[in-house]
């Protein structure tokens, strides 16, 4: 039995090809982090510091793991950093979303989580805006965010979201995984191109259950975002805060 270490970062989604996690684990180790490859079943006995989840075509049901983690009250607080690993385990891209929430939204959990992250502290003292990007609006999400004192600004496409977001600089952004024109991860990348929006907390809204066609569309969108060259150790570690030490 592997000893439980709650200070570790776990790499999930590798299936039987655990060798594909070697590069990521070596980068993290050199950056001062404790990291190892793991399987979803191990979460029944141990909670890691965070999970790095492979969502590439070579992943072993990465999207299913993401939905499982975020749909389970026992694991939904675990931070998740999605990434794209090549067949050989090289890092093709990292998608630094601030967090994920499943739909239909659990209003109590959403409120609790935003307070835990310190994102509700200033809403009573300042006139702050939160952007909701969705094809259909998601009224329940809008109502819940609004109950914290935020003015909710709706955008219905990625193009509209960028136009509005770069103008008003919202305090935080909630976005459906798939929009009519771009997927959430691509919209996240677009916001990161602008200095005024690159650090805005960006949350992704997941439907509880994804059909095969939806997964294929999302996988295709992730492939499209992968760089032509693999990330170096320094580029990869730039997505992390200062490494925790003993």
Coordinates of C-alpha atoms in Angstrom, one line a residue:
X1 CA 0.0 0.0 0.0
X2 CA 1.3 3.5 -0.9
X3 CA 1.6 5.8 2.1
X4 CA -0.7 8.7 2.0
X5 CA 0.9 12.1 1.7
X6 CA -1.5 15.0 1.5
X7 CA 1.3 17.4 0.4
X8 CA 1.7 15.6 -2.9
X9 CA 0.5 16.6 -6.3
X10 CA -1.0 13.7 -8.2
X11 CA -1.0 13.2 -12.0
X12 CA -4.2 11.4 -13.1
X13 CA -5.7 10.2 -16.3
X14 CA -2.8 8.1 -17.4
X15 CA -4.4 4.7 -17.0
X16 CA -1.8 1.9 -17.5
X17 CA 0.6 4.2 -19.2
X18 CA 2.0 5.7 -16.0
X19 CA 5.3 6.3 -17.8
X20 CA 3.6 9.2 -19.5
X21 CA 3.7 11.1 -16.2
X22 CA 7.5 10.9 -15.8
X23 CA 8.3 14.3 -17.4
X24 CA 5.7 16.2 -15.4
X25 CA 6.7 14.5 -12.1
X26 CA 10.4 15.3 -12.8
X27 CA 9.6 19.0 -13.6
X28 CA 7.6 19.3 -10.4
X29 CA 10.3 17.6 -8.3
X30 CA 12.9 19.9 -9.7
X31 CA 10.6 22.8 -8.8
X32 CA 10.4 21.7 -5.2
X33 CA 7.1 19.8 -5.2
X34 CA 6.3 16.3 -4.2
X35 CA 4.5 14.6 -7.1
X36 CA 3.6 11.2 -8.4
X37 CA 1.3 9.4 -10.8
X38 CA -1.9 8.0 -9.3
X39 CA -5.2 6.4 -10.0
X40 CA -8.7 7.7 -9.3
X41 CA -9.4 4.9 -6.8
X42 CA -6.6 6.1 -4.5
X43 CA -8.7 9.1 -3.7
X44 CA -10.8 6.9 -1.5
X45 CA -8.0 6.7 1.1
X46 CA -6.0 9.9 0.5
X47 CA -6.6 13.5 -0.6
X48 CA -3.6 15.1 -2.5
X49 CA -2.7 18.8 -2.4
X50 CA -3.9 19.1 -6.0
X51 CA -4.5 17.0 -9.2
X52 CA -2.9 17.5 -12.6
X53 CA -5.3 15.9 -15.1
X54 CA -4.4 14.8 -18.6
X55 CA -7.1 15.6 -21.1
X56 CA -5.3 14.6 -24.3
X57 CA -6.5 11.9 -26.7
X58 CA -4.0 9.5 -24.9
X59 CA -5.7 10.1 -21.6
X60 CA -7.6 7.3 -19.9
X61 CA -11.0 9.1 -19.7
X62 CA -9.7 12.4 -18.5
X63 CA -13.1 14.1 -19.0
X64 CA -14.9 11.4 -17.0
X65 CA -12.4 11.8 -14.2
X66 CA -13.0 15.5 -14.1
X67 CA -16.7 15.1 -13.9
X68 CA -16.3 12.4 -11.3
X69 CA -14.1 14.6 -9.1
X70 CA -16.3 17.7 -9.4
X71 CA -19.5 15.8 -9.0
X72 CA -18.5 14.1 -5.8
X73 CA -18.8 16.2 -2.5
X74 CA -15.9 14.2 -1.1
X75 CA -13.5 15.3 -3.9
X76 CA -14.9 18.5 -5.4
X77 CA -12.7 20.8 -3.3
X78 CA -9.5 19.3 -4.7
X79 CA -7.8 21.9 -7.1
X80 CA -7.5 20.5 -10.6
X81 CA -5.0 21.7 -13.2
X82 CA -5.9 20.3 -16.7
X83 CA -3.1 19.7 -19.1
X84 CA -2.3 18.1 -22.4
X85 CA 0.4 15.4 -22.5
X86 CA 1.7 14.0 -25.7
X87 CA 1.8 10.2 -26.2
X88 CA 5.4 10.3 -24.8
X89 CA 4.4 12.5 -21.9
X90 CA 5.7 15.9 -23.0
X91 CA 3.6 18.9 -21.9
X92 CA 1.7 20.4 -24.8
X93 CA -0.4 22.9 -22.9
X94 CA -1.8 23.8 -19.5
X95 CA -5.3 25.2 -18.9
X96 CA -5.2 27.2 -15.6
X97 CA -8.9 27.5 -14.8
X98 CA -9.6 28.9 -11.3
X99 CA -12.0 26.0 -10.7
X100 CA -14.9 23.9 -12.0
X101 CA -18.6 23.6 -11.0
X102 CA -21.1 21.0 -12.2
X103 CA -24.5 21.9 -13.6
X104 CA -27.2 22.0 -12.4
X105 CA -25.4 24.2 -9.9
X106 CA -25.3 23.4 -6.2
X107 CA -26.1 27.0 -5.0
X108 CA -24.9 26.4 -1.4
X109 CA -21.6 24.9 -2.6
X110 CA -20.9 27.6 -5.1
X111 CA -21.4 30.3 -2.4
X112 CA -19.3 28.4 0.1
X113 CA -16.5 27.8 -2.4
X114 CA -16.3 31.5 -3.5
X115 CA -16.1 32.5 0.1
X116 CA -13.4 30.0 0.8
X117 CA -11.4 31.4 -2.2
X118 CA -11.8 34.9 -0.8
X119 CA -13.8 36.0 -3.9
X120 CA -16.8 37.2 -2.0
X121 CA -15.1 39.4 0.5
X122 CA -15.3 42.7 -1.4
X123 CA -18.7 42.3 -3.1
X124 CA -20.5 44.1 -0.2
X125 CA -18.1 47.1 -0.2
X126 CA -17.6 47.7 -3.9
X127 CA -19.7 47.6 -7.1
X128 CA -18.2 44.5 -8.7
X129 CA -19.2 42.7 -11.9
X130 CA -19.1 39.0 -12.6
X131 CA -19.4 37.8 -16.2
X132 CA -21.4 34.7 -17.1
X133 CA -20.6 33.3 -20.6
X134 CA -23.2 30.7 -21.8
X135 CA -25.2 30.0 -24.8
X136 CA -28.5 30.0 -22.8
X137 CA -27.7 32.2 -19.8
X138 CA -27.8 29.8 -16.9
X139 CA -30.3 31.7 -14.7
X140 CA -29.6 29.7 -11.6
X141 CA -25.9 30.5 -11.7
X142 CA -26.7 34.2 -12.4
X143 CA -29.1 34.3 -9.4
X144 CA -26.6 32.7 -7.1
X145 CA -23.7 35.0 -8.0
X146 CA -26.0 38.0 -7.8
X147 CA -27.0 37.0 -4.3
X148 CA -23.5 37.8 -3.2
X149 CA -23.9 41.4 -4.4
X150 CA -22.3 41.1 -7.8
X151 CA -23.8 42.6 -10.9
X152 CA -24.0 39.7 -13.4
X153 CA -23.1 40.6 -17.0
X154 CA -24.1 38.0 -19.6
X155 CA -22.3 37.1 -22.7
X156 CA -23.6 34.5 -25.1
X157 CA -20.5 33.8 -27.3
X158 CA -16.8 33.8 -26.8
X159 CA -16.4 36.8 -29.2
X160 CA -18.9 38.8 -27.2
X161 CA -17.2 37.8 -23.9
X162 CA -13.8 39.1 -25.1
X163 CA -15.3 42.4 -26.3
X164 CA -17.2 43.0 -23.1
X165 CA -14.5 41.6 -20.8
X166 CA -11.7 43.7 -22.1
X167 CA -13.9 46.7 -21.6
X168 CA -15.3 46.2 -18.1
X169 CA -12.6 44.0 -16.6
X170 CA -15.0 41.7 -14.5
X171 CA -14.0 40.6 -11.1
X172 CA -14.5 36.9 -12.1
X173 CA -15.8 34.9 -15.0
X174 CA -18.0 31.8 -15.3
X175 CA -18.1 30.0 -18.6
X176 CA -19.8 26.9 -20.0
X177 CA -17.4 24.3 -21.2
X178 CA -18.7 24.6 -24.8
X179 CA -20.0 27.7 -26.4
X180 CA -21.4 28.1 -29.9
X181 CA -18.1 29.6 -31.3
X182 CA -15.3 28.6 -28.9
X183 CA -14.7 26.2 -26.0
X184 CA -14.1 27.5 -22.6
X185 CA -10.3 26.7 -22.6
X186 CA -9.8 28.7 -25.8
X187 CA -11.7 31.6 -24.3
X188 CA -9.5 31.4 -21.2
X189 CA -6.4 31.5 -23.5
X190 CA -7.8 34.6 -25.3
X191 CA -8.3 36.4 -22.0
X192 CA -4.8 35.6 -20.9
X193 CA -3.5 37.5 -24.0
X194 CA -4.6 40.8 -22.5
X195 CA -2.8 42.3 -19.5
X196 CA -6.1 43.7 -18.0
X197 CA -7.8 40.3 -18.1
X198 CA -5.1 37.7 -17.8
X199 CA -5.4 37.3 -14.0
X200 CA -9.2 37.3 -13.7
X201 CA -10.4 34.1 -12.0
X202 CA -12.0 31.9 -14.7
X203 CA -14.4 29.2 -13.7
X204 CA -15.7 26.5 -16.0
X205 CA -19.2 25.1 -15.8
X206 CA -19.6 21.4 -16.6
X207 CA -22.8 19.5 -17.5
X208 CA -23.4 16.5 -15.3
X209 CA -22.7 13.9 -18.0
X210 CA -21.2 14.3 -21.4
X211 CA -22.3 12.5 -24.6
X212 CA -19.7 11.0 -26.8
X213 CA -20.2 13.7 -29.5
X214 CA -19.6 16.4 -26.9
X215 CA -16.4 14.7 -25.7
X216 CA -15.2 14.4 -29.3
X217 CA -15.9 18.1 -29.8
X218 CA -14.1 19.1 -26.6
X219 CA -11.1 16.9 -27.4
X220 CA -10.8 18.4 -30.8
X221 CA -10.8 21.9 -29.3
X222 CA -8.1 21.0 -26.8
X223 CA -6.0 19.6 -29.7
X224 CA -6.3 22.9 -31.5
X225 CA -4.8 24.8 -28.5
X226 CA -1.7 22.7 -28.2
X227 CA 1.5 24.5 -29.0
X228 CA 3.8 23.6 -31.8
X229 CA 6.7 23.2 -29.3
X230 CA 6.5 21.4 -26.0
X231 CA 6.6 23.5 -22.8
X232 CA 10.0 23.7 -21.0
X233 CA 10.4 23.0 -17.3
X234 CA 10.5 26.7 -16.6
X235 CA 7.4 27.4 -18.7
X236 CA 5.5 24.6 -17.0
X237 CA 6.5 25.7 -13.5
X238 CA 5.4 29.2 -14.2
X239 CA 1.8 28.0 -13.7
X240 CA 2.5 27.2 -10.1
X241 CA 3.0 29.4 -7.0
X242 CA 6.2 29.1 -5.0
X243 CA 6.8 25.5 -4.2
X244 CA 5.9 24.4 -0.6
X245 CA 8.8 23.3 1.5
X246 CA 9.1 21.1 4.5

